[in-house]
Coordinates of C-alpha atoms in Angstrom, one line a residue:
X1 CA 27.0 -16.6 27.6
X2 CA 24.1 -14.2 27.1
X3 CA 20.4 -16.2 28.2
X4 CA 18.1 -13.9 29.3
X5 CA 15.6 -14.4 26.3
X6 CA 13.9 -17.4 28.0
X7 CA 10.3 -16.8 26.5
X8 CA 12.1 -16.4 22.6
X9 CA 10.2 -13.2 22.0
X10 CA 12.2 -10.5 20.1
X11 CA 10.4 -6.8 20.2
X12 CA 11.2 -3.6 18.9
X13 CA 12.5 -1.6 15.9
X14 CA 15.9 -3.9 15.8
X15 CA 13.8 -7.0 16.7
X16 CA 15.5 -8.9 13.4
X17 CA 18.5 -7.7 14.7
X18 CA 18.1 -9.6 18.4
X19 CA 16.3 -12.4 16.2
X20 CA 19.7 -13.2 14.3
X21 CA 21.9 -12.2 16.9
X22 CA 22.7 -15.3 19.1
X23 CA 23.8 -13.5 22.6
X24 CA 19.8 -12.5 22.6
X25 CA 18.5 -16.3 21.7
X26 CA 18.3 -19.5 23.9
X27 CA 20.8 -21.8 22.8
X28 CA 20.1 -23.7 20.0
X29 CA 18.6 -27.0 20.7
X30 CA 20.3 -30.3 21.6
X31 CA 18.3 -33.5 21.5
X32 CA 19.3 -36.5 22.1
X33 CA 18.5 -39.5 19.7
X34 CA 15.8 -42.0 21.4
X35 CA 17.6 -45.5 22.1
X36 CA 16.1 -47.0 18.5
X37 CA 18.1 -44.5 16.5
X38 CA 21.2 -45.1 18.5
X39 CA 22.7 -48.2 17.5
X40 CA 25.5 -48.0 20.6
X41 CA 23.0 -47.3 23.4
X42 CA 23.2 -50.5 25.1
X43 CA 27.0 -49.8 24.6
X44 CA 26.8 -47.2 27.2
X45 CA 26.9 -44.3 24.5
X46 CA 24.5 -41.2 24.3
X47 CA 24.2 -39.6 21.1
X48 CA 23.2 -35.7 20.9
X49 CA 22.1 -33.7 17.9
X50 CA 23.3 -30.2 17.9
X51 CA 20.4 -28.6 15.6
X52 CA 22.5 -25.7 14.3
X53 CA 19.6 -25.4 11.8
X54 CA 17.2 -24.4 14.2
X55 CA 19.4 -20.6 13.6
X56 CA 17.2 -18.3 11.6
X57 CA 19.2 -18.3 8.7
X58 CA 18.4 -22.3 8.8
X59 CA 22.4 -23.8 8.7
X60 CA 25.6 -23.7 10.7
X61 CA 27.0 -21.1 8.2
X62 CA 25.1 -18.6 10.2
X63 CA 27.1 -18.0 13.0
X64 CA 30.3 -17.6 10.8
X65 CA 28.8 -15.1 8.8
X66 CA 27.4 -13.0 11.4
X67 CA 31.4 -13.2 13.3
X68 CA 32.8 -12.2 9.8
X69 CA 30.9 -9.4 8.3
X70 CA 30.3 -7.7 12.1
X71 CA 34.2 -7.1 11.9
X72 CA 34.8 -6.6 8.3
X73 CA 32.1 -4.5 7.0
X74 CA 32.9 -0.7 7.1
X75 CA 29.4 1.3 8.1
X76 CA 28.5 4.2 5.4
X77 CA 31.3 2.5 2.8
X78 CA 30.7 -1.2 2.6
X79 CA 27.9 -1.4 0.0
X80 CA 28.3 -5.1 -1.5
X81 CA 29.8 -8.2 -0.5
X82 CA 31.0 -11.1 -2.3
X83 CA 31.5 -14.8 -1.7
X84 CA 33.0 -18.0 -3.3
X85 CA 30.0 -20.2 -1.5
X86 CA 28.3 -23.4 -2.7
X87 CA 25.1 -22.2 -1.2
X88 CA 24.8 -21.9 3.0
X89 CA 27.5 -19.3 3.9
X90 CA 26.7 -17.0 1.5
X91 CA 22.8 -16.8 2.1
X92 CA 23.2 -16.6 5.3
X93 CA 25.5 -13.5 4.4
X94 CA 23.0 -12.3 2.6
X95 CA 20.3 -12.4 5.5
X96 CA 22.9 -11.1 8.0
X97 CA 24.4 -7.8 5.8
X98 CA 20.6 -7.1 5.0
X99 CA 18.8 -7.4 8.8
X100 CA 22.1 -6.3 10.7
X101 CA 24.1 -4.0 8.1
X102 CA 21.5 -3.0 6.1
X103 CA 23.6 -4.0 3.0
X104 CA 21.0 -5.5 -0.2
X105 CA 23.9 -6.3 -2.5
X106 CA 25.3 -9.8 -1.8
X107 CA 27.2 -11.7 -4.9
X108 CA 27.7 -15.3 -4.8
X109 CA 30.5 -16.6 -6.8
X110 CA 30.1 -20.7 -7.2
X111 CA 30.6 -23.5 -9.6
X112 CA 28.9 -24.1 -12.5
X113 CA 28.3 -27.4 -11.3
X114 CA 26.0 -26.5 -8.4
X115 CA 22.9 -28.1 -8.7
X116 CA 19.6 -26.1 -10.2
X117 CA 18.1 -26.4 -6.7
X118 CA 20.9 -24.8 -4.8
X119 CA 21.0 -21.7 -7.8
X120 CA 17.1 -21.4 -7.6
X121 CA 17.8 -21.3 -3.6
X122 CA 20.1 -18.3 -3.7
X123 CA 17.8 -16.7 -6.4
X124 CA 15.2 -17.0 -3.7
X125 CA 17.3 -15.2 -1.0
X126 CA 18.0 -12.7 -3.7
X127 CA 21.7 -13.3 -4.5
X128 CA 23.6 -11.7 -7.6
X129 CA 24.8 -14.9 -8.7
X130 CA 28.0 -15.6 -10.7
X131 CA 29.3 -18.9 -12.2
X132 CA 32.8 -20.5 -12.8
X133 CA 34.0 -23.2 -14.4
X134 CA 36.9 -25.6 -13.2
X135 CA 36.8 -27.5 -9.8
X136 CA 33.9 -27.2 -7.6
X137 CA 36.1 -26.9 -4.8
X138 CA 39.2 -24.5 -6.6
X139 CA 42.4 -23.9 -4.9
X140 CA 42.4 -20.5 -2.9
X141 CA 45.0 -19.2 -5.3
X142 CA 44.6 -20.5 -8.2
X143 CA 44.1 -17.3 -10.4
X144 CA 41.6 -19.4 -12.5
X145 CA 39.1 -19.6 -9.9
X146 CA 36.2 -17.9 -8.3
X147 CA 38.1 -17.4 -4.7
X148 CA 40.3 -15.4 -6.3
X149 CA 38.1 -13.3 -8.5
X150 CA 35.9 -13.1 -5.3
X151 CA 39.6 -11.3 -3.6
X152 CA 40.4 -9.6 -6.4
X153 CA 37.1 -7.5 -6.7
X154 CA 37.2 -7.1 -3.3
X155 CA 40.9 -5.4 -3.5
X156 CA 40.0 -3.0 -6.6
X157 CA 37.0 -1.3 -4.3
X158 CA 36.8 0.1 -0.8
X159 CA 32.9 -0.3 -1.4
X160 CA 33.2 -3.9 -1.7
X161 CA 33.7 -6.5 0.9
X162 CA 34.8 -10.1 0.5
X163 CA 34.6 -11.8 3.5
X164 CA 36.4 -15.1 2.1
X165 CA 35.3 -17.5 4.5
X166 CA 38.5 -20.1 3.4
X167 CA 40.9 -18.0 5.3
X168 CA 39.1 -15.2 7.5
X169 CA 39.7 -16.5 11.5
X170 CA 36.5 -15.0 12.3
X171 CA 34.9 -18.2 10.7
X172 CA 36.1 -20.7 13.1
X173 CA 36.2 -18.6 15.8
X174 CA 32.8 -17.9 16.0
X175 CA 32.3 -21.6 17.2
X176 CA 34.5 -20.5 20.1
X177 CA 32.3 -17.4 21.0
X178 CA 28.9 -18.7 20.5
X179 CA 28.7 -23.1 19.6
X180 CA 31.3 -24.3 21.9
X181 CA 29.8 -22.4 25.1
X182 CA 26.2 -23.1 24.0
X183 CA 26.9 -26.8 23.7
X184 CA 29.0 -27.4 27.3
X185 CA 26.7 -25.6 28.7
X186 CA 23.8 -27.9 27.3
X187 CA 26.0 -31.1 28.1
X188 CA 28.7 -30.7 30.9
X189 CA 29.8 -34.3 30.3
X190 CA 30.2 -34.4 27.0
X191 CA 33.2 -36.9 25.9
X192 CA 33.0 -36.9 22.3
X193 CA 32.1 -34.0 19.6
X194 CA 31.8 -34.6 15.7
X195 CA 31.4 -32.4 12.7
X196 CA 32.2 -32.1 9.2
X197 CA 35.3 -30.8 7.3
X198 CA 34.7 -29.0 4.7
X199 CA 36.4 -25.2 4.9
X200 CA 37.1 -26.6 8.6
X201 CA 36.1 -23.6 10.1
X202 CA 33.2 -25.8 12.5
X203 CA 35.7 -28.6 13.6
X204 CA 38.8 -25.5 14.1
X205 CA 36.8 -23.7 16.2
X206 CA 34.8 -26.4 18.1
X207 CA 37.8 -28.4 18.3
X208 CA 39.7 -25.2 19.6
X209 CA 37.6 -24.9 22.5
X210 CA 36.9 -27.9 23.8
X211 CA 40.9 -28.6 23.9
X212 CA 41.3 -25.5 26.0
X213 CA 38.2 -26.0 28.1
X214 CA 37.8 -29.9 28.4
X215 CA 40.7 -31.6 26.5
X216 CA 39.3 -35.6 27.3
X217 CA 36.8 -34.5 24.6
X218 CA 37.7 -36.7 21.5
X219 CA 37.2 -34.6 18.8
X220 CA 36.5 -36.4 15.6
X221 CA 36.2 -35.3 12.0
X222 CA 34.6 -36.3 9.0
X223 CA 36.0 -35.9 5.6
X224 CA 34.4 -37.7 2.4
X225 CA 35.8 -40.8 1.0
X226 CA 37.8 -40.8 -1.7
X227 CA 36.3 -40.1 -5.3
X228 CA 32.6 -39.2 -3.3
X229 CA 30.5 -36.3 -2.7
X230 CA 28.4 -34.8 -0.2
X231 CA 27.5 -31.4 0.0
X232 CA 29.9 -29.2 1.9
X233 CA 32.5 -31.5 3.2
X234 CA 36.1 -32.1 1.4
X235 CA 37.8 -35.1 0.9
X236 CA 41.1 -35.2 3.1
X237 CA 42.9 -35.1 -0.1
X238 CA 41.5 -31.7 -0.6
X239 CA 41.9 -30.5 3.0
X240 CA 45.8 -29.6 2.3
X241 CA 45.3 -25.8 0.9
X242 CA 42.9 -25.5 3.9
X243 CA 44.9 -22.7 5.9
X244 CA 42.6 -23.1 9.6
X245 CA 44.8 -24.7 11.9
X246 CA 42.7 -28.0 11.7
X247 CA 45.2 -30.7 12.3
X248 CA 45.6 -29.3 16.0
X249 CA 41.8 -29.0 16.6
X250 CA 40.9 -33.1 15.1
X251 CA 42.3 -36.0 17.0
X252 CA 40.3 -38.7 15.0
X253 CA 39.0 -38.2 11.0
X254 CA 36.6 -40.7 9.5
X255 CA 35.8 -40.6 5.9
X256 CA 32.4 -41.4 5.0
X257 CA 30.3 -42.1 1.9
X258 CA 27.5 -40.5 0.7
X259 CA 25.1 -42.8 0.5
X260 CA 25.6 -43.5 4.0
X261 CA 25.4 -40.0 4.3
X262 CA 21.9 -39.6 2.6
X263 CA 20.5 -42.8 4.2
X264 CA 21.1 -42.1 7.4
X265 CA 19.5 -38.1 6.7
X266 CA 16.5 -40.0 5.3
X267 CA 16.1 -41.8 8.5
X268 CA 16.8 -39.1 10.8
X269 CA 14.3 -37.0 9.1
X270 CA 11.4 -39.8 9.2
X271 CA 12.0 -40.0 13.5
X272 CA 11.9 -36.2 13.1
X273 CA 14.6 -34.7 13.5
X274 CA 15.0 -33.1 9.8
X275 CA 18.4 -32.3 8.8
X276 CA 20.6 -32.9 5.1
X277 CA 22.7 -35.1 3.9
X278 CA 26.0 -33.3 5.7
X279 CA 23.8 -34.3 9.0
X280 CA 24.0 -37.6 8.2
X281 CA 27.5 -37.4 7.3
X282 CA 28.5 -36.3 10.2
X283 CA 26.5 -38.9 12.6
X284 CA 28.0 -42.1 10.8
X285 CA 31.3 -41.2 10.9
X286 CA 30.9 -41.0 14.5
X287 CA 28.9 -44.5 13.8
X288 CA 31.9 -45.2 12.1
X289 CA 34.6 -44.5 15.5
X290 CA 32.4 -45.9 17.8
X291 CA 32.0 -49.4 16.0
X292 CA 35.7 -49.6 15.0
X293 CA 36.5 -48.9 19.0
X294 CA 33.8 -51.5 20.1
X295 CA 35.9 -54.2 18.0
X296 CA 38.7 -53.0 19.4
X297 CA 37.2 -53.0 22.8
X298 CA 38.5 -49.3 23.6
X299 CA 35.2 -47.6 23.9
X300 CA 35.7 -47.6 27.7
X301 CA 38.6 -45.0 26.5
X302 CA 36.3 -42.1 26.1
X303 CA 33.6 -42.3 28.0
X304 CA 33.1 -40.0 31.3
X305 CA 33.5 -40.2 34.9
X306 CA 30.4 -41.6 35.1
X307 CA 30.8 -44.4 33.1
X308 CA 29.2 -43.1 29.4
X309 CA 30.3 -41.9 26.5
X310 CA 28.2 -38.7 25.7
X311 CA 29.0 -37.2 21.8
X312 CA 27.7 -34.6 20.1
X313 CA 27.2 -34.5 16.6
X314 CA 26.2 -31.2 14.7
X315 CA 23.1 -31.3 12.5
X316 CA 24.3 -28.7 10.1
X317 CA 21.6 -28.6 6.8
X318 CA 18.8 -29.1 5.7
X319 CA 17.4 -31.6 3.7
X320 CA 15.0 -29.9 1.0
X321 CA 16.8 -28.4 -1.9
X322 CA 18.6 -31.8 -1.6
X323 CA 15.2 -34.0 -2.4
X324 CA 16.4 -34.9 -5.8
X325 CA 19.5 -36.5 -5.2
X326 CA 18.2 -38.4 -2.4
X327 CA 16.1 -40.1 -4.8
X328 CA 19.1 -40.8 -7.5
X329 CA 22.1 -41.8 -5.0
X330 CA 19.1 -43.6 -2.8
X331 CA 17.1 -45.6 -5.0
X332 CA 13.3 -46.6 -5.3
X333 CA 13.4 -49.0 -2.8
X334 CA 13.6 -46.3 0.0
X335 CA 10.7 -44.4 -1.0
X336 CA 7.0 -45.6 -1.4
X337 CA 5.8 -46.0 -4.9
X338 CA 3.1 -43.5 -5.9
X339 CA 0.2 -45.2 -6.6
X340 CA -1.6 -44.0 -10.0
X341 CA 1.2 -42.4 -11.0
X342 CA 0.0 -42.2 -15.0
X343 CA -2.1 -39.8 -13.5
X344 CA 0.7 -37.4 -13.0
X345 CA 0.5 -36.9 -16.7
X346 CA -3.1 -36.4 -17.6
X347 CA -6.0 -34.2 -15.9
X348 CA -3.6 -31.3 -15.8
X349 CA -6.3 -28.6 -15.9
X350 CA -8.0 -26.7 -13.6
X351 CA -11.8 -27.3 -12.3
X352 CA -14.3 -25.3 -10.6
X353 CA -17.2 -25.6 -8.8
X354 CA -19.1 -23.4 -10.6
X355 CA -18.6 -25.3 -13.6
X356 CA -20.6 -28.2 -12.2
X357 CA -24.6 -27.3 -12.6
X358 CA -27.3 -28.7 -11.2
X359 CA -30.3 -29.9 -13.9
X360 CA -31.9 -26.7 -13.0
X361 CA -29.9 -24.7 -15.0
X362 CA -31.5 -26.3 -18.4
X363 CA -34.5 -23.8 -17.9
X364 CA -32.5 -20.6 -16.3
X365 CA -29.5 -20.4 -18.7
X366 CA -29.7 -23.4 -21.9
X367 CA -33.3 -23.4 -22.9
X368 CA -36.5 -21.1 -23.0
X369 CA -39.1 -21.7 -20.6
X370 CA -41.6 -24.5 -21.0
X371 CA -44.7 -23.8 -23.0
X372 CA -46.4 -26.7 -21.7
X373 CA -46.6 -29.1 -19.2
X374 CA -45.2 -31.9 -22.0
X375 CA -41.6 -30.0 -20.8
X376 CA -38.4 -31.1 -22.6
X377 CA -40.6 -31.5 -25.8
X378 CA -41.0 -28.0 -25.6
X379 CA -37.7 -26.9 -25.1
X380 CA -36.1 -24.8 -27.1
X381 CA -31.6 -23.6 -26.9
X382 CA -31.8 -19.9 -26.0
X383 CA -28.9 -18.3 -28.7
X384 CA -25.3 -18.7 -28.3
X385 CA -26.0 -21.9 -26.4
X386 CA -24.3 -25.4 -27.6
X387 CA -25.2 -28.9 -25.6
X388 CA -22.5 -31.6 -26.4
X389 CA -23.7 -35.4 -25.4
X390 CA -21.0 -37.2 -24.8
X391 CA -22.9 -40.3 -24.5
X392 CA -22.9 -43.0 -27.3
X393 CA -24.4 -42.8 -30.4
X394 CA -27.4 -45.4 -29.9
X395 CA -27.9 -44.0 -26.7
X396 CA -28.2 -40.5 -28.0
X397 CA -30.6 -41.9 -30.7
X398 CA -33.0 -43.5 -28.4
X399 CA -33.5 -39.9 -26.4
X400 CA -31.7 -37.0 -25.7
X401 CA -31.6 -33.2 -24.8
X402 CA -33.8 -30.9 -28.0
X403 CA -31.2 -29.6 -30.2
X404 CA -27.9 -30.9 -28.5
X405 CA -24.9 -32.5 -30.5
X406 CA -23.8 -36.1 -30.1
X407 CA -19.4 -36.3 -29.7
X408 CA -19.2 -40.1 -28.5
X409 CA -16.2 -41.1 -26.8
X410 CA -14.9 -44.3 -27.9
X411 CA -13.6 -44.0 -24.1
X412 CA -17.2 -44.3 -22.6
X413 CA -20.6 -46.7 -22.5
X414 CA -23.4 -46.7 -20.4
X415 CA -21.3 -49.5 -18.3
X416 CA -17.7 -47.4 -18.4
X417 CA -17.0 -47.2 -14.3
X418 CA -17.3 -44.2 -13.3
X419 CA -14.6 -41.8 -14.4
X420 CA -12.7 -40.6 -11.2
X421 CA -12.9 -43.5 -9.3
X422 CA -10.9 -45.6 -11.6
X423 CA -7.9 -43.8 -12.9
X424 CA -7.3 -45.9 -15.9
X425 CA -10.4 -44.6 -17.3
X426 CA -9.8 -41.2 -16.3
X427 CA -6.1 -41.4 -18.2
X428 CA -8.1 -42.3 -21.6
X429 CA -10.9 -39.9 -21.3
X430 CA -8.9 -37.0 -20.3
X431 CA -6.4 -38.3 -23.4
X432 CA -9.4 -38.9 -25.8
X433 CA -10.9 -35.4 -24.8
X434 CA -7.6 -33.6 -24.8
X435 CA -7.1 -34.6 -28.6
X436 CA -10.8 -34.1 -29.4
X437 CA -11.7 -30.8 -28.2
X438 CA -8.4 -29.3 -29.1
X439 CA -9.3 -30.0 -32.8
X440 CA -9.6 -26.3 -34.2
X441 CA -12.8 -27.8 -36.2
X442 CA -14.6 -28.3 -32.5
X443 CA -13.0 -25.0 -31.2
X444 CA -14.7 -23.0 -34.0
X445 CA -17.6 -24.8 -34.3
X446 CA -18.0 -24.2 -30.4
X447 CA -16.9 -20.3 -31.0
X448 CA -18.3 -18.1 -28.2
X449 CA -20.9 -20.1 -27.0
X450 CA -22.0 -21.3 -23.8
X451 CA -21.6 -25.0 -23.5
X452 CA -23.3 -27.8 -21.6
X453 CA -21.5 -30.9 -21.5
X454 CA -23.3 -34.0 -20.6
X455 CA -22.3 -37.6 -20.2
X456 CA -24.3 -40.9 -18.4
X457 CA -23.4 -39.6 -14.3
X458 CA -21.8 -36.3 -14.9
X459 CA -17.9 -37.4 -14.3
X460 CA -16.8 -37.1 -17.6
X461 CA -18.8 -34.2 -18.7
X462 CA -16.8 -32.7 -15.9
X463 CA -13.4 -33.1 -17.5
X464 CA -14.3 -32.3 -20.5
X465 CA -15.3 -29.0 -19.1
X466 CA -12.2 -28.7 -17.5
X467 CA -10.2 -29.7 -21.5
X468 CA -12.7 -26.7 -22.7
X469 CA -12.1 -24.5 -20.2
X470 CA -8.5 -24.3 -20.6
X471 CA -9.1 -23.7 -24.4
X472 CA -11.0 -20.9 -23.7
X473 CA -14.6 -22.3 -24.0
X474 CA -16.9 -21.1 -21.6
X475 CA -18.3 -24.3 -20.7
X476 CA -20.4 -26.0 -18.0
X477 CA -21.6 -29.9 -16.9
X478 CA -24.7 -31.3 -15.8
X479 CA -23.7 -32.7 -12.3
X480 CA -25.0 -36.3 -12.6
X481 CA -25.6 -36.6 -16.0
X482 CA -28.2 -38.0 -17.9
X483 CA -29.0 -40.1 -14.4
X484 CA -29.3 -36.7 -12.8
X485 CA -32.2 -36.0 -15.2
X486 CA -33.9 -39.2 -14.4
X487 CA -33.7 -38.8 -10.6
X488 CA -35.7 -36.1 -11.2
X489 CA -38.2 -37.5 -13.5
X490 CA -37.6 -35.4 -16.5
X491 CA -37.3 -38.6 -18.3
X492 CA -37.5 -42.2 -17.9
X493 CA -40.0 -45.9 -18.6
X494 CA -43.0 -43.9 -18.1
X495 CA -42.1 -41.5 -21.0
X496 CA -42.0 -37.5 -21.1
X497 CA -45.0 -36.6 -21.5
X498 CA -46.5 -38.6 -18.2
X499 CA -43.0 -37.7 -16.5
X500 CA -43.7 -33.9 -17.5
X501 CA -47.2 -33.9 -16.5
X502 CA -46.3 -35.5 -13.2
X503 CA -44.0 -32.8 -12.4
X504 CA -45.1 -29.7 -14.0
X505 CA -46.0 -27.8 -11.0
X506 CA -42.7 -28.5 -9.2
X507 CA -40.6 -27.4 -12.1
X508 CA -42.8 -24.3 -12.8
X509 CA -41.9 -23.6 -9.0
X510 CA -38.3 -24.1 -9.3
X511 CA -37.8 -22.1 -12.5
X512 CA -38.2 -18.3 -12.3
X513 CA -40.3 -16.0 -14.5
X514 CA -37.4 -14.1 -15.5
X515 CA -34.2 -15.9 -16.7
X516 CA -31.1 -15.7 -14.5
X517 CA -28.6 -13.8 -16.6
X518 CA -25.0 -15.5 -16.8
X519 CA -22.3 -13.9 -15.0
X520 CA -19.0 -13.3 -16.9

């Protein structure tokens, strides 16, 4: 087997083409699981993961497809290909006729019960997507299905190729030319191997080789129990029509559940090694053999000359377009809650940083310069400016900004915490503003105007910006608020006209001769 590609570099006008071709890659990792993830170490077992996901295409599918279409599909003729696939084998078709064959047409004929993920998935990689009703999992020739549709197109077209990974050898036997050599290679003295069943085309081929080349392997497969469902795997019920010559490659089959299945994922993920639900599958149904041969006390049985039992498992998928259903087969109690989650439903605008003004911008943009040192008594709104106090209505009574608008929020006082660091009082202001400012009264009243929102510290002037702003408003806050203006001595016990006269000069310095224009 090819390894000359130590370094993992791939150069060149066909550079995909070495990328995606495993005879120019380093074999695909193989890690073996740290002593607290292996439940039989002190047993004398080492457990391996095969990573087939670490593959470009991202799942074991890939070397399958790359052994099917580089012997099926006809140069200058083939122009589309279609597969019954329920999501990995097909992508990676798709990948592999575009970078190798320069083919863009794949098809993917599935179930109508695929999950939204898994069709959003295939929409991603670009797949012609087609749906059928009936069993997820149809019988090969059962006229109703999408296996046979898949065939029959494939028969009324020289320009079409259907690759039909249930019954094309070149499936399983791509675990012969590339997986099986990678993996002794890796691990010599490996005793046990373990994958899935699902079209068998991993476990035939795997299971293949290894009885040619090492036949003490135990090779063990996994089919779901009874009535379950994990992605890819078949029950052993359903394994009948299956055409491989599986029964002579699997010595041992375990049937696993798939909460078991997703659990163990979960876990596997959180230590870091990040694989899907079929992962898991496969990794406790060797759980599964060992513990039944520990009661039995024939795990001496299998293990190697020196003494250990060293299995493989294959880590086949990956765990993302799964997320949901980890969550319903798994339960809340495997995931930490999300704290403030009422939040999820509120505050869904955008904000800006520009939206956020400083006090200067009272005498740049809102009002006409002073006249006097006596400053906010001499201010006057330039045009097509609107200040909404948000503050209550006494307060707004006892002083406020010349020729602003009082909108109190029954949501805020002078004593309210301070809005985003207490979510329960951002959830009713955002609410309370939400409903107020989208009242077509306010949003005509406000027409094209430029609006300064201010509030006690500047918080929730700043989300009602944000409410505005998505209604089209342009509108601005006062970053701090009212306390802003009083940090500054624009107002406060002394009164305005001593707070203006103490300050005159370092306002008149601050504020330009000519008024900054707004920018649109």
């Amino acid at each position: 087997m090819p390894n000359s590609n130590e370094l993992n570099v791939y150069l060149g006008q066909d550079s995909l083409k070495k990328y995606f071709d495993p005879d120019s890659q380093p074999p695909l990792p193989l890690v073996e699981l740290p002593e607290y993830l292996n439940p039989y170490y002190n047993d004398g077992v080492r457990i391996y993961a095969k990573m087939m996901t670490m593959h470009p295409a991202n799942n074991v599918k890939a070397m399958p497809a790359m052994n099917m279409l580089e012997s099926s599909v006809t140069p200058g003729k083939t122009k589309t290909i279609i597969e019954y696939s329920s999501g990995s084998t097909v992508i990676s078709m798709s990948m592999i006729a575009r970078v190798m064959h320069g083919i863009t047409d794949t098809r993917a004929y599935l179930s109508n019960k695929t999950s939204d993920a898994k069709l959003k998935l295939m929409q991603f990689f670009g797949l012609n997507i087609s749906l059928f009703g009936g069993p997820s999992q149809p019988e090969p020739y059962d006229e109703r299905g999408g296996i046979q549709s898949a065939r029959r197109m494939a028969t009324d077209s020289d320009a079409i190729l259907n690759p039909n990974q249930y019954e094309n050898d070149k499936n399983w036997q791509s675990h012969i030319r590339w997986t099986g050599p990678q993996i002794y290679k890796q691990l010599p003295a490996i005793t046990v191997l373990c994958a899935g069943m699902g079209t068998s085309g991993t476990m035939t081929g795997l299971g293949t080789y290894f009885k040619q080349l090492k036949p003490e392997v135990l090779r063990l497969g996994v089919c779901t129990a009874p009535g379950d469902r994990v992605p890819g795997p078949r029950s052993f019920a359903l394994m009948r029509p299956v055409e491989f010559p599986w029964k002579e490659a699997v010595d041992v089959i375990e049937e696993v559940n798939s909460y078991d299945s997703f659990s163990l994922s979960l876990d596997l993920c959180r230590e870091g090694i990040v694989c899907g639900p079929s992962s898991g599958f496969n990794l406790q149904g060797l759980f599964q053999m060992l513990e039944k041969r520990k009661k039995e006390g024939t795990l001496a049985e299998i293990a190697g000359p020196d003494g250990v039992i060293h299995a493989v498992f294959l880590c086949c998928d990956l765990p993302y377009q799964y997320i949901g259903e980890y969550f319903s087969r798994l339960g809340d109690e495997k995931f930490h809650p999300i704290k403030n989650e009422n939040l999820t439903k509120v505050d869904l605008h955008r904000y800006d940083e520009s939206w956020e003004r400083s006090p200067i911008v009272l005498f740049t943009h809102f009002y006409t310069s002073p006249t006097s040192h006596n400053l906010l008594d001499n201010l006057t709104l330039r045009p097509d400016t609107c200040v909404l106090d948000l503050r209550t209505a006494p307060d707004f009574a006892h002083w406020h900004l010349p020729g602003s608008v009082n909108i109190p929020l029954k949501s805020l006082t002078s004593h309210t915490p301070k809005t985003f660091s207490s979510p329960s009082v951002l959830e009713a202001q955002w609410l309370e503003l939400e409903s107020l400012l989208k009242e077509q009264s306010v949003l005509s009243s406000l027409g094209t105007q430029h609006v300064l929102v201010i509030c006690y510290h500047g918080d929730t002037a700043r989300v009602a910006t944000s409410v505005l702003r998505a209604q089209g408003i342009q509108a601005d806050s006062l970053r701090g608020g009212y306390q802003a203006l009083k940090d500054q001595g624009l107002w406060g016990d002394r009164g305005v006209e001593e707070v203006g006269k103490h300050h005159a000069k370092k306002l008149e310095a601050a504020v330009p001769a000519v008024p900054i224009e707004l920018a649109n």
